[in-house]
PDB file of C-alpha atoms and ligand atoms in Angstrom:
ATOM      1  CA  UNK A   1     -14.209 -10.586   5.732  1.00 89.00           C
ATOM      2  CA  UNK A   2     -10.434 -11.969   5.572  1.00 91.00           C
ATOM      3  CA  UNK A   3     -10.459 -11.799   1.838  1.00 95.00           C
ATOM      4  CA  UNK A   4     -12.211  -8.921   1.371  1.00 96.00           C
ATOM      5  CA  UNK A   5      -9.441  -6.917   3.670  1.00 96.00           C
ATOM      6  CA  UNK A   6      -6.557  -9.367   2.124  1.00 97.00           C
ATOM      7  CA  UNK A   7      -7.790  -7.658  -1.222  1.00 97.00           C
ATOM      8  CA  UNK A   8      -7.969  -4.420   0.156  1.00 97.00           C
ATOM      9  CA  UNK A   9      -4.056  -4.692   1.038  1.00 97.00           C
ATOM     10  CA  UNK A  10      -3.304  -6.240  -1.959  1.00 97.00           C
ATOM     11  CA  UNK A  11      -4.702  -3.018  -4.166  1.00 96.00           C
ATOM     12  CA  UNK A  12      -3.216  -0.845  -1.376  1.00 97.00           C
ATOM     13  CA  UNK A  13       0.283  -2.772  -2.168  1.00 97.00           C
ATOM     14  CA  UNK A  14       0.027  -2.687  -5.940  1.00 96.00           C
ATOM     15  CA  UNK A  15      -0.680   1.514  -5.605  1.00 95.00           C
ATOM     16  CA  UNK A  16       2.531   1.640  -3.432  1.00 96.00           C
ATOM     17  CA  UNK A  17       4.244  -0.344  -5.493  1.00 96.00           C
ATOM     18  CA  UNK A  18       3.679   2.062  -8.528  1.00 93.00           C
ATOM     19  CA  UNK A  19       4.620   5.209  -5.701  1.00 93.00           C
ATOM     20  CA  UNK A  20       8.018   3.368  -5.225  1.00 95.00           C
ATOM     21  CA  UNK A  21       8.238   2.998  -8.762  1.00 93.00           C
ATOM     22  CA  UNK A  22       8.254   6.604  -9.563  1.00 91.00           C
ATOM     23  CA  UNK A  23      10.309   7.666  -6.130  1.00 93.00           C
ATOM     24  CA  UNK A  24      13.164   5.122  -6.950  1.00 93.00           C
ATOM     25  CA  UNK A  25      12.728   6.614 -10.906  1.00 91.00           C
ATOM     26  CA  UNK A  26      13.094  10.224  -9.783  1.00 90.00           C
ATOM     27  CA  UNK A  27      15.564   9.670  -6.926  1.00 91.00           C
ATOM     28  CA  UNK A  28      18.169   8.083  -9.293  1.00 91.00           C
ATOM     29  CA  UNK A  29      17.680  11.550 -11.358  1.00 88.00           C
ATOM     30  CA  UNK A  30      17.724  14.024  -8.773  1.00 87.00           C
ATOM     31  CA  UNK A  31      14.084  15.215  -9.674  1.00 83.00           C
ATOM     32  CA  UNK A  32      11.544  15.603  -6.724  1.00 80.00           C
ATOM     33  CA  UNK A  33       8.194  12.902  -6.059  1.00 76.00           C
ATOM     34  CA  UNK A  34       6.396  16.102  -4.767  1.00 76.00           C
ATOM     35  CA  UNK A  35       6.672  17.799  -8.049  1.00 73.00           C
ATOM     36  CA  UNK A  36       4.658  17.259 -11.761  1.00 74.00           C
ATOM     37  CA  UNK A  37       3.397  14.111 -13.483  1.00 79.00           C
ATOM     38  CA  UNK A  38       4.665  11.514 -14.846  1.00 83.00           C
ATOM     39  CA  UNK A  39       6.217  11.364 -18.011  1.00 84.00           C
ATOM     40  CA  UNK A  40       7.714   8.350 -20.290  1.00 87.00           C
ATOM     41  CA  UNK A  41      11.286   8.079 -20.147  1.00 84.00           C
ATOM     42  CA  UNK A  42      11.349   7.729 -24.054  1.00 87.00           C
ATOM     43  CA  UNK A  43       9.664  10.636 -25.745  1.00 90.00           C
ATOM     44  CA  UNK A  44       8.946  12.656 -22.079  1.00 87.00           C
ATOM     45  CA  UNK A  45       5.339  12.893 -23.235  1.00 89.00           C
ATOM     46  CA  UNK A  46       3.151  13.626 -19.752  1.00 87.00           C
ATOM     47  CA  UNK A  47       1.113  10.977 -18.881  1.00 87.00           C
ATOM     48  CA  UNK A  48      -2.963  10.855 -18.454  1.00 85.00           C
ATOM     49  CA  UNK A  49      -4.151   9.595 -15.392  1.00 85.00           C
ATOM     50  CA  UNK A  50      -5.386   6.555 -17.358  1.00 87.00           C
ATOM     51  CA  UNK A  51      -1.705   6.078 -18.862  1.00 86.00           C
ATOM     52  CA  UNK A  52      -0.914   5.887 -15.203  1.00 84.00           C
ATOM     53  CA  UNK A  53      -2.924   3.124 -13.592  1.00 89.00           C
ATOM     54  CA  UNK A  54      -1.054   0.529 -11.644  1.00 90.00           C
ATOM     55  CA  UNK A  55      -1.207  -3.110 -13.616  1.00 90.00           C
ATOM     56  CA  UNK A  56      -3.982  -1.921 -15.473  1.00 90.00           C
ATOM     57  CA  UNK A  57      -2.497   0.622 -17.909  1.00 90.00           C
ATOM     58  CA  UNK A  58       0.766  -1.564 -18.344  1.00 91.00           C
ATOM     59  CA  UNK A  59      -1.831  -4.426 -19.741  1.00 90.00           C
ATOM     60  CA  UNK A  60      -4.346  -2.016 -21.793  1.00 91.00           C
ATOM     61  CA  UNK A  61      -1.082  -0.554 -23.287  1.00 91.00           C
ATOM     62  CA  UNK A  62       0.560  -3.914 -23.911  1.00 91.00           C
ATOM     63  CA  UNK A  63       3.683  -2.668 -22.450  1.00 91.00           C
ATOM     64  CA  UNK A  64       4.045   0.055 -24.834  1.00 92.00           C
ATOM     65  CA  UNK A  65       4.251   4.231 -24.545  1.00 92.00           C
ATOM     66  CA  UNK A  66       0.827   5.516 -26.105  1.00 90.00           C
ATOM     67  CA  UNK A  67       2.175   8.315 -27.642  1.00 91.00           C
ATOM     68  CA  UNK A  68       6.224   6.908 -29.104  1.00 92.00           C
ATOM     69  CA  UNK A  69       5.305   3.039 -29.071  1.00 91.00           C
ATOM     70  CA  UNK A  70       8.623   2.359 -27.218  1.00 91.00           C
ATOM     71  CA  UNK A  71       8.524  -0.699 -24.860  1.00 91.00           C
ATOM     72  CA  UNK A  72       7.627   0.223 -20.919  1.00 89.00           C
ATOM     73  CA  UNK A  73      10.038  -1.646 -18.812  1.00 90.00           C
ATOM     74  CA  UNK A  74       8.917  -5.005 -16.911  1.00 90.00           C
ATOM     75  CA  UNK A  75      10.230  -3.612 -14.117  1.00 92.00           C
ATOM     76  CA  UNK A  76       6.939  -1.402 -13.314  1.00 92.00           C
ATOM     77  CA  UNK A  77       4.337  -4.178 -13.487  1.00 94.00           C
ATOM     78  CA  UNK A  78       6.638  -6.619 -11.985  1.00 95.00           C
ATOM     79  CA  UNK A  79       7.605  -4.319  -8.413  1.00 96.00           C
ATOM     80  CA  UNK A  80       3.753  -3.303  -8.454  1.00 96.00           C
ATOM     81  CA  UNK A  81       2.490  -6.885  -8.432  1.00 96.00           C
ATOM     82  CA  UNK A  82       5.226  -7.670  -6.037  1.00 97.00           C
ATOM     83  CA  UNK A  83       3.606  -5.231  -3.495  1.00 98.00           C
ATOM     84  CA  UNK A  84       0.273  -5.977  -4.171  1.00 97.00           C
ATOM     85  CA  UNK A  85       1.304  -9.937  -3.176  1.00 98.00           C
ATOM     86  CA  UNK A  86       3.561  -8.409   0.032  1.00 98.00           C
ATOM     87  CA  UNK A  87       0.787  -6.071   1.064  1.00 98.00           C
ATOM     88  CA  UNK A  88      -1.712  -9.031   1.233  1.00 98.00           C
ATOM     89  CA  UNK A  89       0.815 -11.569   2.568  1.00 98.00           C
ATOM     90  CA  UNK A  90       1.556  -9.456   5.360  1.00 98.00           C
ATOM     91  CA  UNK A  91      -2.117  -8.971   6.148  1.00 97.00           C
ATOM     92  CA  UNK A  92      -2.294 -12.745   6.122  1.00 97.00           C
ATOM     93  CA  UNK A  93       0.752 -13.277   8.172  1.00 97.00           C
ATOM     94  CA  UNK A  94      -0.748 -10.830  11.310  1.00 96.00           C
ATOM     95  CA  UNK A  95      -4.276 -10.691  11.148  1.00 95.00           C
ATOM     96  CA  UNK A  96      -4.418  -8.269  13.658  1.00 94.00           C
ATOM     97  CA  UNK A  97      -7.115  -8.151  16.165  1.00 93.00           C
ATOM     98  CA  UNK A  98      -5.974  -5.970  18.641  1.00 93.00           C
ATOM     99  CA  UNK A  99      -4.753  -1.990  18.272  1.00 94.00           C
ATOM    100  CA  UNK A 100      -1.124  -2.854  18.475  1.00 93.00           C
ATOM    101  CA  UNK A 101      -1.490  -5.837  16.622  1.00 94.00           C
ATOM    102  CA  UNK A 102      -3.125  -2.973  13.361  1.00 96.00           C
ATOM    103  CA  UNK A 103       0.004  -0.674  14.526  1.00 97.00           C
ATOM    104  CA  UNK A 104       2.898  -3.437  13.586  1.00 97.00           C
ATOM    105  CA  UNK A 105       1.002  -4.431  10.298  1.00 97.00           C
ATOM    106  CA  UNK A 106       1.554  -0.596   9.408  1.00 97.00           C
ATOM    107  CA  UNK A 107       4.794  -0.295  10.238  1.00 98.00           C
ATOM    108  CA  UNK A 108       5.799  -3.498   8.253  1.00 98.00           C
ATOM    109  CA  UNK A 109       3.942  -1.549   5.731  1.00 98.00           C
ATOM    110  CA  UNK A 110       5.567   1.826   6.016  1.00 98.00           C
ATOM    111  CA  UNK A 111       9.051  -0.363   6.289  1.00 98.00           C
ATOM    112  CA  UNK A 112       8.236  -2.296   2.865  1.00 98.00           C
ATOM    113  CA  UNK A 113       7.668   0.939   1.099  1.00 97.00           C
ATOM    114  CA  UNK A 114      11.245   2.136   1.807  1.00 97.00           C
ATOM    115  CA  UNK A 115      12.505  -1.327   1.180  1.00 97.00           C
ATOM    116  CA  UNK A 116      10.657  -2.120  -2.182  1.00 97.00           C
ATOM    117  CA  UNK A 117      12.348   1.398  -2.971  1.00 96.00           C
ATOM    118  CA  UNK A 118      15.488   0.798  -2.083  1.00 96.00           C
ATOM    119  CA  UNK A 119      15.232  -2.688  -3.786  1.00 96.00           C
ATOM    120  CA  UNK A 120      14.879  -0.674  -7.083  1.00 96.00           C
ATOM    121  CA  UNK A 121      17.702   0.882  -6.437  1.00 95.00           C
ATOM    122  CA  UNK A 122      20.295  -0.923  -5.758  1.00 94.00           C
ATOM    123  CA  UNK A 123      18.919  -3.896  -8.478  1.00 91.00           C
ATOM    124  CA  UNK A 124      19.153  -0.829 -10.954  1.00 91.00           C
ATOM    125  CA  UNK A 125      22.055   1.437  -9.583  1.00 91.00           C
ATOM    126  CA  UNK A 126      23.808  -0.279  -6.824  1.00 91.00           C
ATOM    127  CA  UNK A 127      22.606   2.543  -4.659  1.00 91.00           C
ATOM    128  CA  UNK A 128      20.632   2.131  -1.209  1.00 93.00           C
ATOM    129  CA  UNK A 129      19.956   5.969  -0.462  1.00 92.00           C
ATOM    130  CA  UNK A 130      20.079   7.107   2.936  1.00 92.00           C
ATOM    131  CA  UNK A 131      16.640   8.819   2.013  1.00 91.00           C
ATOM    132  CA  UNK A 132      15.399   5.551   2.373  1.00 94.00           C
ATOM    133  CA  UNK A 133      17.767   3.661   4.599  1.00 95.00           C
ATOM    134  CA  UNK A 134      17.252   6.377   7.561  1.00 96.00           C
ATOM    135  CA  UNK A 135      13.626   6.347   8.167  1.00 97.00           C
ATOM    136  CA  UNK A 136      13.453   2.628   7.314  1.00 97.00           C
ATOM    137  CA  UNK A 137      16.279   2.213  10.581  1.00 97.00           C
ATOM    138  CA  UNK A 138      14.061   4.435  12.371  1.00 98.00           C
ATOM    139  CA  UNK A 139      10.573   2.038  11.411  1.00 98.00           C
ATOM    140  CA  UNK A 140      12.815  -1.089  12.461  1.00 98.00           C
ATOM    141  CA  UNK A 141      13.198   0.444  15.564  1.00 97.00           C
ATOM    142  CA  UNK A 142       9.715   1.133  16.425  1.00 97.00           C
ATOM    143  CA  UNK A 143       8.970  -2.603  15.371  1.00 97.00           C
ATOM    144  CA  UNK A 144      11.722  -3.950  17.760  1.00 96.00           C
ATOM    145  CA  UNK A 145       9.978  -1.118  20.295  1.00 96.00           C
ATOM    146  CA  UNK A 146       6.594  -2.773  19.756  1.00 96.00           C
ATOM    147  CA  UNK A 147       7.832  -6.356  19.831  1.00 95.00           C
ATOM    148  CA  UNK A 148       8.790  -5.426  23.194  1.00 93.00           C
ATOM    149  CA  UNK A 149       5.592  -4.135  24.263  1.00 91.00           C
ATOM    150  CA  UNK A 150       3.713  -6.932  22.776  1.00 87.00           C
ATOM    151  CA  UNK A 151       5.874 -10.223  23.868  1.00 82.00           C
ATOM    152  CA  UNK A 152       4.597 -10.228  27.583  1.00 78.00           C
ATOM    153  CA  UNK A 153       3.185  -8.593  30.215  1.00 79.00           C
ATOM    154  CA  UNK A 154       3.810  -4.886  30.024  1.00 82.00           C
ATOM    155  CA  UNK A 155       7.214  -3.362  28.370  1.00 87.00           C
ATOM    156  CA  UNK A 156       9.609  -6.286  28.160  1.00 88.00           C
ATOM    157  CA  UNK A 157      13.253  -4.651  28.163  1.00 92.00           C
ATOM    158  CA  UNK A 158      15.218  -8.173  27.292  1.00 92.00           C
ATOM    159  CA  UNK A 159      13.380  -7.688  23.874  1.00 92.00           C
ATOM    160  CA  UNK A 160      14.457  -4.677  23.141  1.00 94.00           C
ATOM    161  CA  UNK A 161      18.347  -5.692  24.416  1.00 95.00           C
ATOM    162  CA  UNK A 162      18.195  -8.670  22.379  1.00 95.00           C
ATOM    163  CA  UNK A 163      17.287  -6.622  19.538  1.00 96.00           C
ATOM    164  CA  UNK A 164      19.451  -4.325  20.072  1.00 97.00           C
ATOM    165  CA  UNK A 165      22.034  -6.505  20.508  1.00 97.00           C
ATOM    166  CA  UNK A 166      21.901  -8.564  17.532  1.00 97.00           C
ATOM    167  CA  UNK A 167      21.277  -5.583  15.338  1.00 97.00           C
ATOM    168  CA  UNK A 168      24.862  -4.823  16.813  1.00 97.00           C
ATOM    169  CA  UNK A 169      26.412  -7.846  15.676  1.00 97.00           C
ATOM    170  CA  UNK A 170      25.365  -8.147  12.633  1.00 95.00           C
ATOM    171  CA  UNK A 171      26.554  -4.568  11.895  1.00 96.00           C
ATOM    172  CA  UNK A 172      29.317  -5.222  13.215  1.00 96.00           C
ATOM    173  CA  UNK A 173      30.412  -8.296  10.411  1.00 95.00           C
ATOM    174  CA  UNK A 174      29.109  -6.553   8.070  1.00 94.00           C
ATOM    175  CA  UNK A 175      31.483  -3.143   8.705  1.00 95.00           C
ATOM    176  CA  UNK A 176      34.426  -5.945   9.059  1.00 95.00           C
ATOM    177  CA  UNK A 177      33.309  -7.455   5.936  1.00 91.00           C
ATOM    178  CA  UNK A 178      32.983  -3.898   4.093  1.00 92.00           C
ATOM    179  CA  UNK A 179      35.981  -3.006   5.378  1.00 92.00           C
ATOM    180  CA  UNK A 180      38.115  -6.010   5.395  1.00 92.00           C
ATOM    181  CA  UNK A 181      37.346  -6.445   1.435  1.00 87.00           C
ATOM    182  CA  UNK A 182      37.249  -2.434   0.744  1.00 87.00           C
ATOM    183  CA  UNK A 183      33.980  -2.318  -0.256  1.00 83.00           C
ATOM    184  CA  UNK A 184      34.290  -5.330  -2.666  1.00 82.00           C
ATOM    185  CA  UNK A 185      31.739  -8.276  -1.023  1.00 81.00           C
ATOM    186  CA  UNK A 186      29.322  -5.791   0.273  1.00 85.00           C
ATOM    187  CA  UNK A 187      28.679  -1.821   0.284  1.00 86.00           C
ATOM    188  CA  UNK A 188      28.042   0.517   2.979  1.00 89.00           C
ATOM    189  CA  UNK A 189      24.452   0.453   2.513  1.00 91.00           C
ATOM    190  CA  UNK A 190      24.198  -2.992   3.189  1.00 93.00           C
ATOM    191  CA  UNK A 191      25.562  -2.312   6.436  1.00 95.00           C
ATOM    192  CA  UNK A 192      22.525  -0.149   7.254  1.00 96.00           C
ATOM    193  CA  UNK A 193      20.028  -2.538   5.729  1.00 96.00           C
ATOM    194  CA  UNK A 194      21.812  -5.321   8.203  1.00 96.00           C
ATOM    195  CA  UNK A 195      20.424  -2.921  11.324  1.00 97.00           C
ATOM    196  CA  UNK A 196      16.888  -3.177   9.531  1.00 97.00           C
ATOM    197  CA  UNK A 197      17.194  -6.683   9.497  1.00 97.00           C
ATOM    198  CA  UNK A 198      18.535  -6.798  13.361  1.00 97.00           C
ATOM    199  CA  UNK A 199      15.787  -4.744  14.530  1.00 97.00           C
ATOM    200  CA  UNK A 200      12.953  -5.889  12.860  1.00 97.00           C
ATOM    201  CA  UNK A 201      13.663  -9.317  13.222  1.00 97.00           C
ATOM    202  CA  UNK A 202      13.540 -11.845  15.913  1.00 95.00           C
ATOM    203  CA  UNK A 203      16.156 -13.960  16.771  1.00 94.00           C
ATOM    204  CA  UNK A 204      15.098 -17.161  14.672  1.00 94.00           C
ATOM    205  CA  UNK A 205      13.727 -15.104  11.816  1.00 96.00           C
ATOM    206  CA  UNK A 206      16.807 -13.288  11.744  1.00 96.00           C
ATOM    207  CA  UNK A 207      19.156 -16.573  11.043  1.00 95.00           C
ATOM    208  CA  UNK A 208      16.777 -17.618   8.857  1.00 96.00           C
ATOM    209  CA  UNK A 209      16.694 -14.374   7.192  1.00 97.00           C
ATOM    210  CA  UNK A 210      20.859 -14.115   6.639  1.00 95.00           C
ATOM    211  CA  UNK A 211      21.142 -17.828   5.698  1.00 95.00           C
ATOM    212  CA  UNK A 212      18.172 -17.136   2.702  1.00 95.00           C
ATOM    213  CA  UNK A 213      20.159 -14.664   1.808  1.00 95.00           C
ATOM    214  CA  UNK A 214      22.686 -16.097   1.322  1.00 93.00           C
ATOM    215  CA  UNK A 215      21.102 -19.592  -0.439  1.00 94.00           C
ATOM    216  CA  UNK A 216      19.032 -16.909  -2.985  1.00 92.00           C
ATOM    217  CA  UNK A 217      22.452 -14.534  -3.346  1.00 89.00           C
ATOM    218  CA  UNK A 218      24.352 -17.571  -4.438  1.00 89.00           C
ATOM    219  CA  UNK A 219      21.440 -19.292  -7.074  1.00 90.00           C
ATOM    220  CA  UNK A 220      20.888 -15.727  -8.366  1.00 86.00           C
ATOM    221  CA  UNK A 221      24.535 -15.613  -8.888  1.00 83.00           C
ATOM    222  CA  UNK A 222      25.168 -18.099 -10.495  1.00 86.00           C
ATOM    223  CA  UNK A 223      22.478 -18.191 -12.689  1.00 86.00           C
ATOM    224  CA  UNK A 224      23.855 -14.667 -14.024  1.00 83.00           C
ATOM    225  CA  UNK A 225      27.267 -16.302 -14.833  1.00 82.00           C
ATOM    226  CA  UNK A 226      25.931 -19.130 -16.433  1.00 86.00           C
ATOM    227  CA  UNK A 227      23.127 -17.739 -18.582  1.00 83.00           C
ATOM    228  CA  UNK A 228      26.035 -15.130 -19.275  1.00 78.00           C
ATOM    229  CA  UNK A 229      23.695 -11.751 -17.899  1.00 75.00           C
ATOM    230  CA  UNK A 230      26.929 -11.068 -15.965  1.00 73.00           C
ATOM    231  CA  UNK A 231      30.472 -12.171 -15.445  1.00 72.00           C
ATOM    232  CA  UNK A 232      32.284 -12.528 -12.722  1.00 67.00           C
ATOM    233  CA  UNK A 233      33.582  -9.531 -12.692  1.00 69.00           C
ATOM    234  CA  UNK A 234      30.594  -7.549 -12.743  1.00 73.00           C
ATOM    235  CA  UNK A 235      29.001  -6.486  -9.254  1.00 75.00           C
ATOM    236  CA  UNK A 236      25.688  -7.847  -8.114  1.00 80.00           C
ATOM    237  CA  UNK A 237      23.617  -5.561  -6.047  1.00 86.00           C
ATOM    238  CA  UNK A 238      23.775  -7.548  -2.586  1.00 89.00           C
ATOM    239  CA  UNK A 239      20.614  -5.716  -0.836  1.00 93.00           C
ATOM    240  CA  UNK A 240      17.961  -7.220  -3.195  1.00 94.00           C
ATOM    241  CA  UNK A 241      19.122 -10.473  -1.258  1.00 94.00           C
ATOM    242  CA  UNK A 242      19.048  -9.513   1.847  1.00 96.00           C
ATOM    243  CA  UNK A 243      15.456  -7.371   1.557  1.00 97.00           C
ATOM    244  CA  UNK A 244      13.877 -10.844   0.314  1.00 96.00           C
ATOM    245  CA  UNK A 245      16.105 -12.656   3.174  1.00 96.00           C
ATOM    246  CA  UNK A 246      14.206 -10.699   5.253  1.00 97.00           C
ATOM    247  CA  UNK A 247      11.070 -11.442   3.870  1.00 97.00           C
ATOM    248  CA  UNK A 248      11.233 -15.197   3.941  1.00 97.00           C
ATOM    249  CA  UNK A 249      12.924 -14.793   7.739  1.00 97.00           C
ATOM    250  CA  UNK A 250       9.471 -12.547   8.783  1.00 97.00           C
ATOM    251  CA  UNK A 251       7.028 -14.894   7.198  1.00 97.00           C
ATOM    252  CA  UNK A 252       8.539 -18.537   7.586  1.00 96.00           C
ATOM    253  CA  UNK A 253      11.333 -17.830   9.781  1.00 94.00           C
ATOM    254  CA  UNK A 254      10.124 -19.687  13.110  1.00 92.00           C
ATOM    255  CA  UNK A 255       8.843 -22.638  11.518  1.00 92.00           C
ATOM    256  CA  UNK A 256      11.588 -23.130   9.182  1.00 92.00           C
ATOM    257  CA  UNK A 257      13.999 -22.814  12.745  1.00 90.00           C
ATOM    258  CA  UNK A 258      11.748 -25.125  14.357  1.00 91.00           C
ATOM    259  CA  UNK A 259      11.728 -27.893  11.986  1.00 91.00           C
ATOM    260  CA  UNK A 260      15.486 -27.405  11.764  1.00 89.00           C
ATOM    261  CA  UNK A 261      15.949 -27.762  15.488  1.00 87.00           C
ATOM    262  CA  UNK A 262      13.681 -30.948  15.923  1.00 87.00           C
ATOM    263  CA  UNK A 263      16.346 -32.644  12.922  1.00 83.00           C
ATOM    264  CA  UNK A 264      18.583 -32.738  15.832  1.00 77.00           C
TER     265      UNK A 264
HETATM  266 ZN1   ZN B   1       6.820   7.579 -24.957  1.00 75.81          ZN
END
């Protein structure tokens, strides 16, 4: 039963991933998601349905347009595999039995659509839209809202507080940090992506979350200078880091702060 509903999430993931494929592609362009299909970015030829299929179409096509030949960026099979693998791994990581236990898998769900989305992004544009950032504040909310309602006996307020209160925090280094360097070490959207991380986090996850960040920011980073992809001058888009920070903080935040604590 498990893997037949870990699957399930894992096909739902990969289809979302292809959905935040084509928002992100259409955002950075000003074009709407709502309106007409799909077309390649080479020779604008409309894609079939069966052009279209997440994974699938990438591999019968061998990563190449149907109709102009022209290579089909990595990108698309890569973010819809990603999902397919977060989708299932946060299926794993609740296995909800209860009703409210179901209604914080979703939200993580909703809240990794807007995050894979803003992910593409900022990796491609250094841009974390408010279009995404807003309602993905508002689902981290809801999660720190549920947490509370979850953690005891009846509504638990210090939950919330502590949520709220280390949501403030963090925002408030990172608006020192944005403004102290003008915008150099970190942009403004970062600063709204640190209030997801506050609110959807709990305390140990949360440290756990900034200080992966940090660890994956720097190998990333360096790895750019050295295999020469960047210089030092270029600008790295910071929120990738902190959306996979936030990842690894969710999933093996507490243990990774428990085993840390007992070195002491
Ligand atoms: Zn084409």
């Amino acid at each position: 039963m498990i893997l037949t509903i870990t699957l399930m999430f894992a096909l739902i993931g990969v289809i979302m991933g292809s959905f935040c494929n084509a928002w992100a592609y259409r955002l950075l362009r000003g074009e709407s998601i709502a309106k007409g299909r799909s077309k390649c970015p080479h020779c604008h030829h409309q894609l079939a349905w069966y052009d279209n299929i997440p994974l699938l179409s990438y591999i019968l096509l061998w990563g190449k347009c149907r109709y102009c030949k022209k290579p089909i960026s990595a990108q698309y099979p890569l973010v819809e595999l990603a999902s397919g693998l977060l989708f299932a791994g946060l299926y794993l990581f609740f296995i909800p039995a209860t009703n409210l236990q179901w209604l914080m898998l979703i939200l993580w769900c909703l809240l990794s659509v807007f995050l894979i989305t803003s992910f593409i992004t900022d990796w491609l544009e250094l841009i974390l839209p408010d279009n995404y950032m807003v309602p993905a504040i508002v689902v981290s909310l809801l999660i720190a809202l549920l947490a509370s309602y979850t953690s005891g006996q009846g509504f638990v307020w210090n939950v919330l507080f502590g949520r709220i209160l280390q949501a403030g925090i963090f925002v408030a280094i990172y608006c020192a940090l944005y403004f102290g360097s003008k915008g150099k070490f970190i942009g403004d959207g970062d600063i709204r992506l640190a209030a997801v991380l506050g609110l959807a986090l709990a305390l140990p996850q949360l440290l756990v979350a900034v200080f992966a960040t940090y660890v994956i920011g720097a190998a990333i980073g360096s790895f750019c200078i050295i295999s020469k992809l960047k210089t030092r001058k270029d600008v790295i888009a910071f929120g990738p880091f902190l959306i996979i920070g936030l990842y690894i903080g969710l999933f093996w935040g507490e243990q990774i702060a428990r085993w840390y604590l007992h070195l002491f």
